[in-house]
Each structure stands twice: as structure tokens, then as C-alpha cells.
PDB file of C-alpha atoms in Angstrom:
ATOM      1  CA  VAL A 247       0.313 -12.529  30.674  1.00  0.00           C
ATOM      2  CA  GLY A 248       3.697 -13.275  32.168  1.00  0.00           C
ATOM      3  CA  GLU A 249       5.922 -10.244  31.973  1.00  0.00           C
ATOM      4  CA  ARG A 250       3.875  -9.002  29.358  1.00  0.00           C
ATOM      5  CA  THR A 251       0.816  -6.538  29.095  1.00  0.00           C
ATOM      6  CA  ALA A 252      -1.567  -8.209  26.841  1.00  0.00           C
ATOM      7  CA  ARG A 253      -4.732  -6.647  24.866  1.00  0.00           C
ATOM      8  CA  PHE A 254      -7.495  -9.073  25.526  1.00  0.00           C
ATOM      9  CA  VAL A 255     -11.440  -9.303  24.970  1.00  0.00           C
ATOM     10  CA  LEU A 256     -13.505 -10.044  28.406  1.00  0.00           C
ATOM     11  CA  ASP A 257     -16.447 -12.407  26.799  1.00  0.00           C
ATOM     12  CA  THR A 258     -18.555 -14.016  29.288  1.00  0.00           C
ATOM     13  CA  GLY A 259     -20.056 -16.408  26.246  1.00  0.00           C
ATOM     14  CA  ILE A 260     -17.068 -17.608  24.811  1.00  0.00           C
ATOM     15  CA  GLY A 261     -16.446 -20.492  27.826  1.00  0.00           C
ATOM     16  CA  LEU A 262     -12.873 -20.872  27.570  1.00  0.00           C
ATOM     17  CA  THR A 263     -10.000 -18.277  27.890  1.00  0.00           C
ATOM     18  CA  LEU A 264      -8.163 -17.889  24.821  1.00  0.00           C
ATOM     19  CA  LEU A 265      -4.616 -17.035  23.446  1.00  0.00           C
ATOM     20  CA  SER A 266      -3.350 -15.768  20.394  1.00  0.00           C
ATOM     21  CA  GLU A 267      -0.971 -18.038  18.899  1.00  0.00           C
ATOM     22  CA  ARG A 268       1.576 -15.245  18.536  1.00  0.00           C
ATOM     23  CA  LEU A 269       0.987 -14.749  22.366  1.00  0.00           C
ATOM     24  CA  CYS A 270       1.659 -17.932  23.229  1.00  0.00           C
ATOM     25  CA  THR A 271       4.834 -17.933  21.360  1.00  0.00           C
ATOM     26  CA  GLU A 272       6.162 -14.509  22.581  1.00  0.00           C
ATOM     27  CA  ILE A 273       5.743 -15.753  26.559  1.00  0.00           C
ATOM     28  CA  GLY A 274       6.838 -19.422  26.206  1.00  0.00           C
ATOM     29  CA  CYS A 275       3.611 -21.374  26.199  1.00  0.00           C
ATOM     30  CA  SER A 276       3.563 -24.542  24.251  1.00  0.00           C
ATOM     31  CA  THR A 277       0.705 -27.089  23.748  1.00  0.00           C
ATOM     32  CA  ASP A 278       0.310 -29.836  25.519  1.00  0.00           C
ATOM     33  CA  GLY A 279      -1.412 -32.288  22.833  1.00  0.00           C
ATOM     34  CA  SER A 280      -4.554 -32.269  24.476  1.00  0.00           C
ATOM     35  CA  THR A 281      -7.747 -30.539  22.559  1.00  0.00           C
ATOM     36  CA  PHE A 282     -10.771 -28.527  23.726  1.00  0.00           C
ATOM     37  CA  THR A 283     -14.273 -28.271  21.138  1.00  0.00           C
ATOM     38  CA  GLY A 284     -16.802 -26.006  22.171  1.00  0.00           C
ATOM     39  CA  ARG A 285     -19.566 -24.738  20.250  1.00  0.00           C
ATOM     40  CA  ARG A 286     -20.222 -21.218  18.650  1.00  0.00           C
ATOM     41  CA  MET A 287     -23.812 -19.688  19.280  1.00  0.00           C
ATOM     42  CA  SER A 288     -24.491 -20.844  15.849  1.00  0.00           C
ATOM     43  CA  GLY A 289     -23.669 -24.639  16.845  1.00  0.00           C
ATOM     44  CA  GLN A 290     -20.171 -24.278  14.747  1.00  0.00           C
ATOM     45  CA  GLU A 291     -17.829 -26.908  16.295  1.00  0.00           C
ATOM     46  CA  ILE A 292     -14.386 -25.404  17.291  1.00  0.00           C
ATOM     47  CA  THR A 293     -11.323 -27.538  18.314  1.00  0.00           C
ATOM     48  CA  VAL A 294      -8.333 -25.722  19.962  1.00  0.00           C
ATOM     49  CA  PRO A 295      -5.465 -27.042  21.577  1.00  0.00           C
ATOM     50  CA  LEU A 296      -4.827 -26.206  25.025  1.00  0.00           C
ATOM     51  CA  THR A 297      -1.795 -25.096  27.188  1.00  0.00           C
ATOM     52  CA  THR A 298      -1.181 -23.930  30.574  1.00  0.00           C
ATOM     53  CA  CYS A 299      -0.569 -20.302  30.940  1.00  0.00           C
ATOM     54  CA  PRO A 300       2.179 -20.054  33.545  1.00  0.00           C
ATOM     55  CA  SER A 301       0.535 -16.457  34.958  1.00  0.00           C
ATOM     56  CA  LEU A 302      -2.322 -14.269  34.195  1.00  0.00           C
ATOM     57  CA  SER A 303      -3.397 -11.467  36.113  1.00  0.00           C
ATOM     58  CA  ILE A 304      -5.791  -8.435  35.646  1.00  0.00           C
ATOM     59  CA  GLY A 305      -6.693  -5.417  38.609  1.00  0.00           C
ATOM     60  CA  GLY A 306      -4.666  -7.157  41.158  1.00  0.00           C
ATOM     61  CA  MET A 307      -6.159 -10.687  40.564  1.00  0.00           C
ATOM     62  CA  ALA A 308      -4.066 -13.404  39.356  1.00  0.00           C
ATOM     63  CA  ARG A 309      -3.920 -16.663  38.047  1.00  0.00           C
ATOM     64  CA  ARG A 310      -1.159 -19.743  37.905  1.00  0.00           C
ATOM     65  CA  ASP A 311      -1.277 -22.291  35.542  1.00  0.00           C
ATOM     66  CA  HIS A 312      -4.776 -21.450  34.077  1.00  0.00           C
ATOM     67  CA  VAL A 313      -6.004 -23.414  31.153  1.00  0.00           C
ATOM     68  CA  ALA A 314      -6.686 -21.940  27.860  1.00  0.00           C
ATOM     69  CA  GLY A 315      -7.061 -22.469  24.141  1.00  0.00           C
ATOM     70  CA  VAL A 316      -4.459 -21.554  21.484  1.00  0.00           C
ATOM     71  CA  ILE A 317      -6.321 -20.182  18.351  1.00  0.00           C
ATOM     72  CA  ALA A 318      -5.195 -17.768  15.507  1.00  0.00           C
ATOM     73  CA  LEU A 319      -6.574 -14.226  15.408  1.00  0.00           C
ATOM     74  CA  ASP A 320      -5.225 -13.191  12.250  1.00  0.00           C
ATOM     75  CA  GLY A 321      -8.677 -12.644  10.731  1.00  0.00           C
ATOM     76  CA  PHE A 322      -9.897 -10.714  13.872  1.00  0.00           C
ATOM     77  CA  PRO A 323     -11.504  -7.330  12.542  1.00  0.00           C
ATOM     78  CA  PRO A 324      -8.361  -4.970  12.146  1.00  0.00           C
ATOM     79  CA  GLU A 325     -11.060  -2.286  13.531  1.00  0.00           C
ATOM     80  CA  LEU A 326     -10.738  -3.641  16.898  1.00  0.00           C
ATOM     81  CA  GLY A 327      -7.033  -3.322  17.339  1.00  0.00           C
ATOM     82  CA  PRO A 328      -4.854  -6.104  17.859  1.00  0.00           C
ATOM     83  CA  VAL A 329      -6.181  -8.962  20.134  1.00  0.00           C
ATOM     84  CA  ASP A 330      -3.773 -11.069  22.061  1.00  0.00           C
ATOM     85  CA  GLY A 331      -6.822 -13.118  23.681  1.00  0.00           C
ATOM     86  CA  PHE A 332      -9.995 -13.856  25.242  1.00  0.00           C
ATOM     87  CA  LEU A 333     -10.600 -13.581  29.082  1.00  0.00           C
ATOM     88  CA  SER A 334     -13.597 -15.995  29.805  1.00  0.00           C
ATOM     89  CA  LEU A 335     -15.648 -16.677  33.071  1.00  0.00           C
ATOM     90  CA  ALA A 336     -13.275 -19.410  33.884  1.00  0.00           C
ATOM     91  CA  PHE A 337     -10.709 -17.119  34.853  1.00  0.00           C
ATOM     92  CA  PHE A 338     -13.146 -15.244  37.070  1.00  0.00           C
ATOM     93  CA  GLU A 339     -14.688 -18.256  38.686  1.00  0.00           C
ATOM     94  CA  GLU A 340     -15.272 -17.612  42.675  1.00  0.00           C
ATOM     95  CA  VAL A 341     -14.195 -14.278  42.157  1.00  0.00           C
ATOM     96  CA  PRO A 342     -17.216 -11.607  41.905  1.00  0.00           C
ATOM     97  CA  PHE A 343     -16.248  -8.882  39.181  1.00  0.00           C
ATOM     98  CA  THR A 344     -18.337  -5.846  37.646  1.00  0.00           C
ATOM     99  CA  MET A 345     -18.374  -4.467  34.467  1.00  0.00           C
ATOM    100  CA  ASP A 346     -18.677  -0.432  34.635  1.00  0.00           C
ATOM    101  CA  TYR A 347     -19.348   0.268  30.421  1.00  0.00           C
ATOM    102  CA  GLU A 348     -19.522   3.607  31.159  1.00  0.00           C
ATOM    103  CA  GLY A 349     -16.086   4.276  32.766  1.00  0.00           C
ATOM    104  CA  GLY A 350     -14.677   1.304  30.429  1.00  0.00           C
ATOM    105  CA  THR A 351     -13.356  -0.596  33.480  1.00  0.00           C
ATOM    106  CA  VAL A 352     -13.584  -4.029  35.098  1.00  0.00           C
ATOM    107  CA  ILE A 353     -14.242  -3.688  39.029  1.00  0.00           C
ATOM    108  CA  VAL A 354     -12.582  -7.381  40.977  1.00  0.00           C
ATOM    109  CA  GLU A 355     -14.913  -7.458  43.742  1.00  0.00           C
ATOM    110  CA  SER A 356     -13.736  -7.823  47.615  1.00  0.00           C
ATOM    111  CA  PRO A 357     -16.806  -9.329  49.371  1.00  0.00           C
ATOM    112  CA  ALA A 358     -17.429  -6.119  50.665  1.00  0.00           C
ATOM    113  CA  SER A 359     -17.781  -4.220  48.000  1.00  0.00           C
ATOM    114  CA  VAL A 360     -20.295  -7.093  46.548  1.00  0.00           C
ATOM    115  CA  ASP A 361     -21.984  -6.455  49.801  1.00  0.00           C
ATOM    116  CA  GLU A 362     -22.253  -2.743  49.029  1.00  0.00           C
ATOM    117  CA  ARG A 363     -23.103  -3.586  45.701  1.00  0.00           C
ATOM    118  CA  ALA A 364     -26.336  -5.850  46.083  1.00  0.00           C
ATOM    119  CA  ARG A 365     -27.511  -2.919  48.987  1.00  0.00           C
ATOM    120  CA  GLY A 366     -27.827  -0.834  45.685  1.00  0.00           C
ATOM    121  CA  GLY A 367     -28.692  -3.607  43.000  1.00  0.00           C
ATOM    122  CA  ALA A 368     -30.707  -6.335  42.245  1.00  0.00           C
ATOM    123  CA  ALA A 369     -29.832 -10.121  42.941  1.00  0.00           C
ATOM    124  CA  VAL A 370     -30.462 -12.240  39.825  1.00  0.00           C
ATOM    125  CA  GLY A 371     -30.055 -16.023  40.263  1.00  0.00           C
ATOM    126  CA  ILE A 372     -27.400 -17.743  37.612  1.00  0.00           C
ATOM    127  CA  ARG A 373     -26.385 -21.061  36.774  1.00  0.00           C
ATOM    128  CA  LEU A 374     -23.190 -22.276  35.871  1.00  0.00           C
ATOM    129  CA  GLU A 375     -22.117 -24.930  33.296  1.00  0.00           C
ATOM    130  CA  ARG A 376     -18.422 -26.900  33.696  1.00  0.00           C
ATOM    131  CA  ASP A 377     -17.459 -28.144  30.612  1.00  0.00           C
ATOM    132  CA  GLY A 378     -13.869 -29.078  31.549  1.00  0.00           C
ATOM    133  CA  PRO A 379     -11.924 -26.162  31.580  1.00  0.00           C
ATOM    134  CA  ALA A 380     -14.804 -23.976  29.876  1.00  0.00           C
ATOM    135  CA  LEU A 381     -17.635 -22.371  32.329  1.00  0.00           C
ATOM    136  CA  ASP A 382     -20.854 -20.450  31.464  1.00  0.00           C
ATOM    137  CA  ALA A 383     -23.271 -18.913  32.774  1.00  0.00           C
ATOM    138  CA  PHE A 384     -27.083 -18.830  32.558  1.00  0.00           C
ATOM    139  CA  MET A 385     -29.857 -16.926  33.731  1.00  0.00           C
ATOM    140  CA  GLN A 386     -33.866 -16.815  33.328  1.00  0.00           C
ATOM    141  CA  LEU A 387     -35.394 -14.252  31.279  1.00  0.00           C
ATOM    142  CA  ASP A 388     -38.796 -13.621  31.372  1.00  0.00           C
ATOM    143  CA  LEU A 389     -40.863 -12.487  28.083  1.00  0.00           C
ATOM    144  CA  PRO A 390     -43.679 -10.745  28.995  1.00  0.00           C
ATOM    145  CA  GLY A 391     -46.916 -12.327  28.578  1.00  0.00           C
ATOM    146  CA  LYS A 392     -44.893 -15.794  27.463  1.00  0.00           C
ATOM    147  CA  GLY A 393     -43.186 -17.236  29.860  1.00  0.00           C
ATOM    148  CA  THR A 394     -39.356 -17.824  30.878  1.00  0.00           C
ATOM    149  CA  VAL A 395     -36.693 -19.138  29.115  1.00  0.00           C
ATOM    150  CA  GLU A 396     -32.712 -19.332  29.901  1.00  0.00           C
ATOM    151  CA  VAL A 397     -30.434 -17.502  28.222  1.00  0.00           C
ATOM    152  CA  GLU A 398     -26.727 -17.591  28.201  1.00  0.00           C
ATOM    153  CA  ILE A 399     -24.701 -14.294  29.573  1.00  0.00           C
ATOM    154  CA  ASP A 400     -22.837 -13.321  26.800  1.00  0.00           C
ATOM    155  CA  MET A 401     -20.905  -9.944  27.135  1.00  0.00           C
ATOM    156  CA  GLY A 402     -19.811 -11.016  23.624  1.00  0.00           C
ATOM    157  CA  SER A 403     -23.031  -9.748  22.041  1.00  0.00           C
ATOM    158  CA  ASP A 404     -24.338  -6.231  22.540  1.00  0.00           C
ATOM    159  CA  SER A 405     -27.920  -7.633  21.106  1.00  0.00           C
ATOM    160  CA  LEU A 406     -30.351  -9.901  22.730  1.00  0.00           C
ATOM    161  CA  ILE A 407     -30.045 -12.954  20.554  1.00  0.00           C
ATOM    162  CA  LEU A 408     -33.658 -15.068  20.936  1.00  0.00           C
ATOM    163  CA  ASP A 409     -33.750 -18.321  19.360  1.00  0.00           C
ATOM    164  CA  GLU A 410     -35.892 -18.457  16.298  1.00  0.00           C
ATOM    165  CA  ARG A 411     -38.428 -20.544  17.123  1.00  0.00           C
ATOM    166  CA  LEU A 412     -38.992 -17.614  19.932  1.00  0.00           C
ATOM    167  CA  ALA A 413     -40.149 -15.413  17.378  1.00  0.00           C
ATOM    168  CA  GLU A 414     -43.867 -16.138  17.245  1.00  0.00           C
ATOM    169  CA  PRO A 415     -44.349 -16.558  20.523  1.00  0.00           C
ATOM    170  CA  VAL A 416     -42.693 -12.966  21.473  1.00  0.00           C
ATOM    171  CA  GLY A 417     -44.820 -11.512  18.563  1.00  0.00           C
ATOM    172  CA  VAL A 418     -42.106 -11.306  15.774  1.00  0.00           C
ATOM    173  CA  ASP A 419     -43.472 -12.397  12.465  1.00  0.00           C
ATOM    174  CA  LEU A 420     -40.073 -13.290  10.594  1.00  0.00           C
ATOM    175  CA  HIS A 421     -41.815 -12.859   7.048  1.00  0.00           C
ATOM    176  CA  ARG A 422     -43.050  -8.960   7.626  1.00  0.00           C
ATOM    177  CA  ASP A 423     -41.662  -6.916   5.993  1.00  0.00           C
ATOM    178  CA  GLY A 424     -39.303  -4.803   7.693  1.00  0.00           C
ATOM    179  CA  VAL A 425     -37.344  -8.024   9.195  1.00  0.00           C
ATOM    180  CA  ARG A 426     -34.084  -8.374   8.015  1.00  0.00           C
ATOM    181  CA  ARG A 427     -32.046 -11.511   7.633  1.00  0.00           C
ATOM    182  CA  MET A 428     -28.287 -11.412   8.185  1.00  0.00           C
ATOM    183  CA  GLU A 429     -25.577 -13.763   7.575  1.00  0.00           C
ATOM    184  CA  ASP A 430     -22.049 -13.186   7.931  1.00  0.00           C
ATOM    185  CA  HIS A 431     -18.764 -14.835   8.063  1.00  0.00           C
ATOM    186  CA  ASP A 432     -17.025 -15.303  11.580  1.00  0.00           C
ATOM    187  CA  GLU A 433     -13.119 -14.945  12.457  1.00  0.00           C
ATOM    188  CA  THR A 434     -12.737 -18.720  12.690  1.00  0.00           C
TER     189      THR A 434
END
């Protein structure tokens, strides 16, 4: 980011790239008076001031004047270490990338590498949804014997999360013994 190395969380469900207030101050970017309001998976609205990041790069791919939100990340879980921001799909718009979870790397693809990877895998159609500077991706998910639902592709969660109204159609009794309901507070 600018001339500084920073630590970001890659989160395809966040929509908008976010910079911490601290990082924004360190690299000399400032908010321009505009804001963006998005919704968390819980439906909670979050409004953040916007800035234009002069330069942002990963794996040889660079963006200039990338629009980002600015947010306080002081409440971020300390066990994850210091986080300078969240990198969203908007950063990768029209640039294919692959997550190598085992290798712990993000691979910025070329047209040739995408073709090679496609030969060894299965193509899954996605629908992109743009909301101002935010970009989200959705895909169809087949629920065995229950039909198809559209789900958001969210690398920010390591679980499949379905709306409660789908519990009964997929055979989950929310009142059965052993089913736990969890409530927690998020970092915002």
C-alpha cells in the first residue's frame, strides 16, 4: 500500500476494500467526505467514510486510485495479529485469481494459467453484483433433494451458512437436542 507493506485479510464477502484508520493515516490518504453503507451478513448496516488509495498491489498486480472504506480495526481479535485492512473482490475485478489454501498463497492468474487450471477443474458460473465501489459474487448451490439456492461466495467464513428458513427443507430440526444456537458480538 503506497510504499508500505501491509497485512490484509482477503475476504470475498466484504464487498468493499477496507483500510484501517491507522494505515490510512500512515500512507497519507484522507477521506473525501463521501461514505458507503453496506450490510453485514446479519443485516446490520455499517457506514464507512471513503478514500482513494493511491496504490495497492499484490503478487505483481497493482491498482492505482482504488476506492476503499476506512474503518477502525482496534477491536479486531488480537490472536489474528495486526490487520491493516480487508481486500475485497473489487480489487480483483476482471483479474482471475486462485486461492491455494494448502500453500497459503494467492495466485494472480494469467490467461494461459486460467486455461490450464480450467482443464483440471470444473467451471462454476457466478453472478457478480456491483453496489457503487463494492463487488460481491454469488453462485447456485444444489441442496440434495431440496432444489437450488443462490449463495454468496464469502471467504471470510469457514462454514456454510444458510438462512434459518432453509433449515427445515434441508432436514435440520432447529429444536432437536444437540442443535446449538450461538450469539456473539462482532468487531464493529
